[in-house]
Coordinates of C-alpha atoms in Angstrom, one line a residue:
X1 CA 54.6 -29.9 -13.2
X2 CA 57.9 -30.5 -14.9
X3 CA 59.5 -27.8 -17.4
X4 CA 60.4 -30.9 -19.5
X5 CA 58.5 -30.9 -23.1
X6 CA 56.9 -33.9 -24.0
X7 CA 56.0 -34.4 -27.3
X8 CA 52.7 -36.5 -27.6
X9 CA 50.3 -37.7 -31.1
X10 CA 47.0 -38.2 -30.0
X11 CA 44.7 -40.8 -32.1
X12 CA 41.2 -40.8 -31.9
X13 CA 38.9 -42.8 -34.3
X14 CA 35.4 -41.2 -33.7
X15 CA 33.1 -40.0 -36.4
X16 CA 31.1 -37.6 -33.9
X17 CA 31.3 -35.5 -30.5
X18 CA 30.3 -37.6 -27.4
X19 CA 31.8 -37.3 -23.9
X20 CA 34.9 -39.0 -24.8
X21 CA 35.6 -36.7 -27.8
X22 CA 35.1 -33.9 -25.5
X23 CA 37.6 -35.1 -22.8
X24 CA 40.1 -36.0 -26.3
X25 CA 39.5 -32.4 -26.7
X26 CA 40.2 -30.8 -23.3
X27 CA 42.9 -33.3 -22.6
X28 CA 44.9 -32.3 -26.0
X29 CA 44.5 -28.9 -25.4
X30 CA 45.4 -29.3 -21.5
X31 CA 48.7 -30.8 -22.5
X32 CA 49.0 -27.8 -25.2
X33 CA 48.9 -25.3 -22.6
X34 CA 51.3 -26.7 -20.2
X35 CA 53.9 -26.7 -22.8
X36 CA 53.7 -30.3 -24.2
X37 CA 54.5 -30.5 -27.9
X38 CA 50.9 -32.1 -28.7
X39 CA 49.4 -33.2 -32.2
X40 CA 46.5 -34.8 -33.0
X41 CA 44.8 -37.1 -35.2
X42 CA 41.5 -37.2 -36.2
X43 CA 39.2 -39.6 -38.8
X44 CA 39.2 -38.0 -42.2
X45 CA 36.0 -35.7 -43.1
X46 CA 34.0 -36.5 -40.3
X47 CA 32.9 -33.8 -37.1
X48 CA 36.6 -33.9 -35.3
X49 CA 38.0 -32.9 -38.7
X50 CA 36.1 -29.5 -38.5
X51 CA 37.6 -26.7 -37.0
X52 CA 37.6 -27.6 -32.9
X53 CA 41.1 -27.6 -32.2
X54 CA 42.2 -23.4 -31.8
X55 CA 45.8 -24.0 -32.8
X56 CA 46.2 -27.7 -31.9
X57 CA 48.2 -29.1 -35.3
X58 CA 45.4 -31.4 -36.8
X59 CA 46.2 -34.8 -39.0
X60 CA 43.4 -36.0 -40.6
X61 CA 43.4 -39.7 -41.3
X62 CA 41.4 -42.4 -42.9
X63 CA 41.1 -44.4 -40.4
X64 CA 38.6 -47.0 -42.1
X65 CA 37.9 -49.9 -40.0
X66 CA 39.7 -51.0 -37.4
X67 CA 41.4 -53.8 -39.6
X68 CA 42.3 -51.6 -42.9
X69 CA 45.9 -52.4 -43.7
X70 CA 46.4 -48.9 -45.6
X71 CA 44.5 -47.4 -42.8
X72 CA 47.3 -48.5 -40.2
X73 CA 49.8 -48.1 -43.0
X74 CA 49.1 -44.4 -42.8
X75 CA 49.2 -44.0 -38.9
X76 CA 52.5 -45.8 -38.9
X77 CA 53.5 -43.4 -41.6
X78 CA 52.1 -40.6 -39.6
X79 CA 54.3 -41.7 -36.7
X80 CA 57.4 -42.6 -38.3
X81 CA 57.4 -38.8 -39.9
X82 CA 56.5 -36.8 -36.7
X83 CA 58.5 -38.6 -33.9
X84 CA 56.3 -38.2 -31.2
X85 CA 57.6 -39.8 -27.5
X86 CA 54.1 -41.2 -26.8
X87 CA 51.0 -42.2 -29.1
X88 CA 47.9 -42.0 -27.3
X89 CA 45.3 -43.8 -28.5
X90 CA 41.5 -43.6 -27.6
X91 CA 38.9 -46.2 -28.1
X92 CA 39.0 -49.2 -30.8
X93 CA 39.5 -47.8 -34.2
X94 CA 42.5 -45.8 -33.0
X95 CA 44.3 -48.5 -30.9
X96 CA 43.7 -51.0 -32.9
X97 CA 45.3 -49.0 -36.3
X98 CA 48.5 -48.2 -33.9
X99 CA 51.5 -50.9 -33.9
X100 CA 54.8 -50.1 -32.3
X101 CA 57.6 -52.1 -31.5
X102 CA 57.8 -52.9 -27.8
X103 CA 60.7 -51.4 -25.9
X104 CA 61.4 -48.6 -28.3
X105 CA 59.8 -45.4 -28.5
X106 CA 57.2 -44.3 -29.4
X107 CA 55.1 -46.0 -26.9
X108 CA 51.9 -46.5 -26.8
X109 CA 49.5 -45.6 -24.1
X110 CA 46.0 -47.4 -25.2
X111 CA 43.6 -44.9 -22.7
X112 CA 39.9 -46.8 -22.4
X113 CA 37.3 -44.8 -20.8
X114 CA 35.0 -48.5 -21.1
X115 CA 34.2 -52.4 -20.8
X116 CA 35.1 -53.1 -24.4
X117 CA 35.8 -56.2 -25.8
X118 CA 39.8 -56.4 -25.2
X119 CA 41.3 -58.5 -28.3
X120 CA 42.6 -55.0 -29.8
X121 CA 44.2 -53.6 -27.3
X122 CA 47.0 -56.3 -25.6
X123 CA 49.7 -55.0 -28.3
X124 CA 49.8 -51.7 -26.2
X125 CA 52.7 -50.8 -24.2
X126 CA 50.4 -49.5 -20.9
X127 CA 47.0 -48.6 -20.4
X128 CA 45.3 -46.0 -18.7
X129 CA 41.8 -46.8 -17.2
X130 CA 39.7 -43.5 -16.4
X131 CA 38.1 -45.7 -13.5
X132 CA 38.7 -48.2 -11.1
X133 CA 36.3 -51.0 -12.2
X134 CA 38.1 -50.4 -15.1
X135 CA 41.8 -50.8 -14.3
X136 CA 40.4 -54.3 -12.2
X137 CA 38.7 -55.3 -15.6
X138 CA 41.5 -54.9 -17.7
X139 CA 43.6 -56.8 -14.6
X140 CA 40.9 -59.7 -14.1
X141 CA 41.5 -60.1 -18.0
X142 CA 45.2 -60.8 -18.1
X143 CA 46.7 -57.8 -18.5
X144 CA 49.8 -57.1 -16.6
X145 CA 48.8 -55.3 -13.4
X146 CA 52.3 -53.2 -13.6
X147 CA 51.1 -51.4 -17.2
X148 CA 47.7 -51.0 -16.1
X149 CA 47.5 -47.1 -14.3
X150 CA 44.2 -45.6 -13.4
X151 CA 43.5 -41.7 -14.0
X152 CA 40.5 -40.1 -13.7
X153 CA 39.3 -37.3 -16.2
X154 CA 39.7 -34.4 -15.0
X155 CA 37.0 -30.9 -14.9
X156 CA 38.1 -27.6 -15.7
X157 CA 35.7 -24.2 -14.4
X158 CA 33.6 -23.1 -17.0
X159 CA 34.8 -20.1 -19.1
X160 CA 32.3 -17.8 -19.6
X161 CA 32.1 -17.2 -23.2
X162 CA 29.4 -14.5 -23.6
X163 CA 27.1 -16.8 -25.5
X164 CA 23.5 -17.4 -24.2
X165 CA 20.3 -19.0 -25.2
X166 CA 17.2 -17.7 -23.6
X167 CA 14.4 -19.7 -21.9
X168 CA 12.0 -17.8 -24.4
X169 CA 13.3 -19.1 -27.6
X170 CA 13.3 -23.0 -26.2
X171 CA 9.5 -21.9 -25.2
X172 CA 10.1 -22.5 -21.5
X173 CA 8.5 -19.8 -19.5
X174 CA 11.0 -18.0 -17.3
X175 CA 8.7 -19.3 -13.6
X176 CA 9.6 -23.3 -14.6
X177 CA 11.9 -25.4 -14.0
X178 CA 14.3 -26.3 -16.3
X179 CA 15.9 -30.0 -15.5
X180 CA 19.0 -31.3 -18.2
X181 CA 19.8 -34.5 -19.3
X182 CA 23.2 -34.1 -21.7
X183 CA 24.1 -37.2 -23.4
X184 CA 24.3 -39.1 -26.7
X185 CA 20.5 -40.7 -27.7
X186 CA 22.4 -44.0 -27.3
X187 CA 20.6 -47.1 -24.9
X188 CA 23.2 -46.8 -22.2
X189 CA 21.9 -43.1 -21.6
X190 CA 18.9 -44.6 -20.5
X191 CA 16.8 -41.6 -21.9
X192 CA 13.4 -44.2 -22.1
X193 CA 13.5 -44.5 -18.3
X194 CA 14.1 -40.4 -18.2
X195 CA 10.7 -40.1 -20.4
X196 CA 8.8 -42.7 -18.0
X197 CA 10.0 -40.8 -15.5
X198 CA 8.7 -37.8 -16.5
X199 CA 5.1 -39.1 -17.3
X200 CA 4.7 -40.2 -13.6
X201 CA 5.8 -36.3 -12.1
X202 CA 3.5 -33.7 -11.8
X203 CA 3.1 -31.4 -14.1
X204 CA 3.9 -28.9 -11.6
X205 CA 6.0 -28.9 -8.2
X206 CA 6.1 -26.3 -5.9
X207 CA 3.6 -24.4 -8.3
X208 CA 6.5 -23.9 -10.6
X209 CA 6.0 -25.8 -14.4
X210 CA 7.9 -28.9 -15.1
X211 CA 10.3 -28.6 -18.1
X212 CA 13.2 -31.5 -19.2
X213 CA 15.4 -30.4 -22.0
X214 CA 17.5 -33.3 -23.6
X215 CA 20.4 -31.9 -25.0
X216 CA 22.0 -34.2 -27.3
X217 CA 21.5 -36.4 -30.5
X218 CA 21.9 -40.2 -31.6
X219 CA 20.1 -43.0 -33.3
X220 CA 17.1 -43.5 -31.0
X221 CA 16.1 -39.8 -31.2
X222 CA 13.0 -41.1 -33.4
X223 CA 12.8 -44.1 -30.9
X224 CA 12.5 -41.6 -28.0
X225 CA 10.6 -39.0 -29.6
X226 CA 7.7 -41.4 -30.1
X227 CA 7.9 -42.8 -26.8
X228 CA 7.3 -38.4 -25.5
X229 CA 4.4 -38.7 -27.8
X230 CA 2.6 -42.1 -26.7
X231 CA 2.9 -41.3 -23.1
X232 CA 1.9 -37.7 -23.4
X233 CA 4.7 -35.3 -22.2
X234 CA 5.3 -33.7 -25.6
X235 CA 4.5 -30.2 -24.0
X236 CA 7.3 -31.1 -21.2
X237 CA 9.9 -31.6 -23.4
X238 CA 12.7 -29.9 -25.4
X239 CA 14.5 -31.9 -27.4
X240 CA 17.9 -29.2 -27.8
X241 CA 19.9 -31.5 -29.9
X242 CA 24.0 -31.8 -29.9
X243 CA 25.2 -28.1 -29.0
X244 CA 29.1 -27.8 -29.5
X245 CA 29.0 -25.4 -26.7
X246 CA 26.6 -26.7 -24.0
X247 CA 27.7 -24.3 -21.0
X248 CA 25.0 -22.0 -21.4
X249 CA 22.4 -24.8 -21.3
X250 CA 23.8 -25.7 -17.9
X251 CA 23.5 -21.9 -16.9
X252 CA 19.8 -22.1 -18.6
X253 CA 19.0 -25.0 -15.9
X254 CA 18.0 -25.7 -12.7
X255 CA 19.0 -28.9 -12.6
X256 CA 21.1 -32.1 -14.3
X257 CA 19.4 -35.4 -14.6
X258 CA 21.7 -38.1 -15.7
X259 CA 19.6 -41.9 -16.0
X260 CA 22.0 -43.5 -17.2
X261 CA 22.3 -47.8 -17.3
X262 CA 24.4 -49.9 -15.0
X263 CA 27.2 -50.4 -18.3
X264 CA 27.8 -47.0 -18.0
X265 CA 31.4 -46.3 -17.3
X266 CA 32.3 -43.1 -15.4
X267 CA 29.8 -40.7 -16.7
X268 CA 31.3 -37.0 -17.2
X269 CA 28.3 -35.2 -16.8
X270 CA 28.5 -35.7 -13.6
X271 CA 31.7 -32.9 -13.1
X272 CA 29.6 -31.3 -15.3
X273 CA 27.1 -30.8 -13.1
X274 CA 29.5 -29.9 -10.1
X275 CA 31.6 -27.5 -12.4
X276 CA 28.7 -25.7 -13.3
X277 CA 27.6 -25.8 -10.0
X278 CA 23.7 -27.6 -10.7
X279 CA 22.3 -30.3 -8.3
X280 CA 22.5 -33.8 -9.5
X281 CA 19.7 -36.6 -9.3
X282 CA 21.5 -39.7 -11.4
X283 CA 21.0 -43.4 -11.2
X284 CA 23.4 -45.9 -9.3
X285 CA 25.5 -46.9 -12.7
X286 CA 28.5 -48.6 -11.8
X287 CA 31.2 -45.2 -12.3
X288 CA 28.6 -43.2 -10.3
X289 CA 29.0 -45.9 -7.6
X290 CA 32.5 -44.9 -7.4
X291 CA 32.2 -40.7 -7.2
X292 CA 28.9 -40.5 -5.2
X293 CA 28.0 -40.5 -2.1
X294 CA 23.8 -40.3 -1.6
X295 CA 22.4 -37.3 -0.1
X296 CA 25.6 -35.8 -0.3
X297 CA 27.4 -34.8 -3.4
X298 CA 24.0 -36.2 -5.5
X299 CA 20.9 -37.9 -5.2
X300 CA 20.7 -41.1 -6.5
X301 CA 17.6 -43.8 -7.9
X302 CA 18.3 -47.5 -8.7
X303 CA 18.8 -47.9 -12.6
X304 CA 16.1 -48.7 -15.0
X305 CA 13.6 -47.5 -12.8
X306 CA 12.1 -44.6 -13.6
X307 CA 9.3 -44.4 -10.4
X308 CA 12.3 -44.9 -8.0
X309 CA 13.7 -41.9 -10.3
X310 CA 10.6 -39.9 -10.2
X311 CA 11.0 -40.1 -6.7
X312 CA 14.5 -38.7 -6.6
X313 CA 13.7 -35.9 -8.7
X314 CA 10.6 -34.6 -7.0
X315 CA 12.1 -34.9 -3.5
X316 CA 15.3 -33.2 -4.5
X317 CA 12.7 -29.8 -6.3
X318 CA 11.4 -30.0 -2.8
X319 CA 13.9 -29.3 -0.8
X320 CA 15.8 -26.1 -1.3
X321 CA 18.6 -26.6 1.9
X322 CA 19.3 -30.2 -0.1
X323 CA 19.7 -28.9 -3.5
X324 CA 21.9 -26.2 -2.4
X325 CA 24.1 -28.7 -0.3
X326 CA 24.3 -31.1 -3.1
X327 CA 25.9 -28.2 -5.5
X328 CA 28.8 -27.0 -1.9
X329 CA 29.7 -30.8 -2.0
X330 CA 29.8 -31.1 -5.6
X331 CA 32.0 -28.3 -5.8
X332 CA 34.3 -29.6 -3.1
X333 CA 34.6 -33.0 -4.7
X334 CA 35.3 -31.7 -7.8
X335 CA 38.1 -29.9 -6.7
X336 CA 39.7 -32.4 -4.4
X337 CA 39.3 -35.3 -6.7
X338 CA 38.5 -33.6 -10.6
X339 CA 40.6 -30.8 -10.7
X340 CA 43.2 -30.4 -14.4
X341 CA 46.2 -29.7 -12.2
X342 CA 45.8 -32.8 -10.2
X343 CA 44.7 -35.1 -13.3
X344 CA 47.3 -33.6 -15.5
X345 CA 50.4 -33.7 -12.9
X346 CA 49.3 -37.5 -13.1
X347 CA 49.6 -38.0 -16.3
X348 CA 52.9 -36.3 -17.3
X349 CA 54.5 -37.9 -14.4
X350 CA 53.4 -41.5 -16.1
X351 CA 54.8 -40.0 -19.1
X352 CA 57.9 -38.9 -17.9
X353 CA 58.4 -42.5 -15.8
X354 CA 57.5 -44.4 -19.3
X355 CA 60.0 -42.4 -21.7
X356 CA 62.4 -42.6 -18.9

């Protein structure tokens, strides 16, 4: 890593915590603790604005619609005052607020973690994709293949806070298994192809119950929750909600289910998963396609199929040698691929090479 300090503003738009909020979060503080001179900015009296950020300097900012001329008056305010090197911006709101002459710093690096709709990001100076479909999207699209750097998101080891959560007080008795599915209750998750799945497994494998927590929140919680009740799984289910601290749900588990859609971009409960060291049954979405091999790191079912993914699930409880294989290969991946020393030495030497 260089010794050079690089100072950074980081602009994110979001209203709530999702998986790219939380890799905002590790990244900003990732660059903190290497030295970087790193502020942030966050939308204005929403969940970012609340106190996440353990000494990060925090700028909260309106940030009304991605087309609000005092909106982007105030980020160019915001910018012109601090003086950062590089403005980082995640995701539409954010980009599309940030406008800064070309060839003169700041610059902005536009980082797009999916397939979005690309007429408000082209004023960037580069791009950073966190996959490789991703990079050849933004490529096929017109964008200039020399700005255009791929980086994947890195993993960091779970630090063990001291916090738990028992299996008692989520009613799961202590002989069951437990399988996980973190995520957003957003379509892409694919969480009505988890519940289908879960109707057509036994209610019992290995004479062990069958338990699925979903640990998140989102607009189709209702949707979903009626769907558990019509197919008559209630008594399988724990619906967690969003925890701002999931790691001891991982610990809780025996297992990480992840069935998402095809449009799902990279996916980062999959490191998850490996960094927590819990076998993985996910569907073949296309960012999985890039990380997994089969039978080796994971096991993985076709998406939107929930018997293919009933299959998966109840092959992978039966075998012990398999699911302790899938969590050593995990592991191994993470760390040659994932780790933050790897991902971060990538992305303060693309720094360093764009502020010259």
């Amino acid at each position: 890593m260089t010794s050079r300090q690089i100072h950074s503003l980081q602009l994110i738009g979001s209203k709530t915590f999702g998986g790219a909020e939380r890799w905002f979060q590790r990244f900003s503080f990732a660059l903190q603790e290497l030295g970087h001179h790193t502020e942030i900015g966050v939308r204005k009296g929403y969940e970012l604005d609340q106190d996440h950020w353990n000494g990060l300097t925090k700028y909260p900012l309106a940030l009304r619609t991605v087309w609000d001329p005092l909106s982007r008056l105030e980020v160019s305010r915001l910018i012109k005052r601090l003086k950062p090197e590089i403005v980082q911006t995640y995701m539409g709101r954010a980009t599309r607020l940030t406008r800064l002459h070309m060839g003169h710093q700041p610059l902005h690096v536009a980082r797009i973690g999916g397939y979005y709709k690309l007429d408000g990001y082209h004023h960037a100076h580069t791009w950073i994709g966190n996959t490789r479909g991703i990079c050849d999207y933004l490529v096929k699209s017109g964008f200039p293949a020399q700005r255009v750097h791929h980086i994947y998101n890195f993993y960091e080891t779970p630090v063990d806070t001291g916090e738990r959560v028992s299996r008692s007080e989520w009613r799961v008795p202590d002989d069951a298994w437990l399988l996980l599915t973190p995520g957003r209750l957003v379509p892409v998750k694919g969480h009505c192809h988890l519940l289908d799945a879960v109707s057509r497994l036994p209610s019992e494998i290995s004479g062990r119950p069958l338990y699925f927590m979903v640990l998140g929140d989102g607009p189709l919680q209702e949707t979903l929750m009626m769907q558990a009740s019509a197919l008559g799984i209630d008594n399988r289910l724990i619906w967690a909600g969003w925890q701002s601290n999931p790691i001891p749900f991982y610990h809780l588990s025996d297992m990480v289910v992840f069935p998402s859609r095809d449009e799902e971009t990279f996916g980062n409960v999959i490191l998850e998963a490996w960094a927590h060291e819990r076998p993985l049954v996910t569907t073949t979405f296309r960012g999985a396609r890039e990380i997994i091999i089969d039978g080796e790191n994971a096991v993985m079912a076709p998406c939107g199929k929930p018997a293919a993914l009933a299959q998966a699930i109840e092959r992978t409880l039966l075998d012990e040698v398999l699911m302790a294989s899938l969590v050593q290969e995990g592991q191994r991946e993470l760390a040659r691929m994932f780790s933050k020393s790897a991902i971060m030495s990538q992305y303060i030497d693309l720094y360093q090479q764009l502020i010259g």
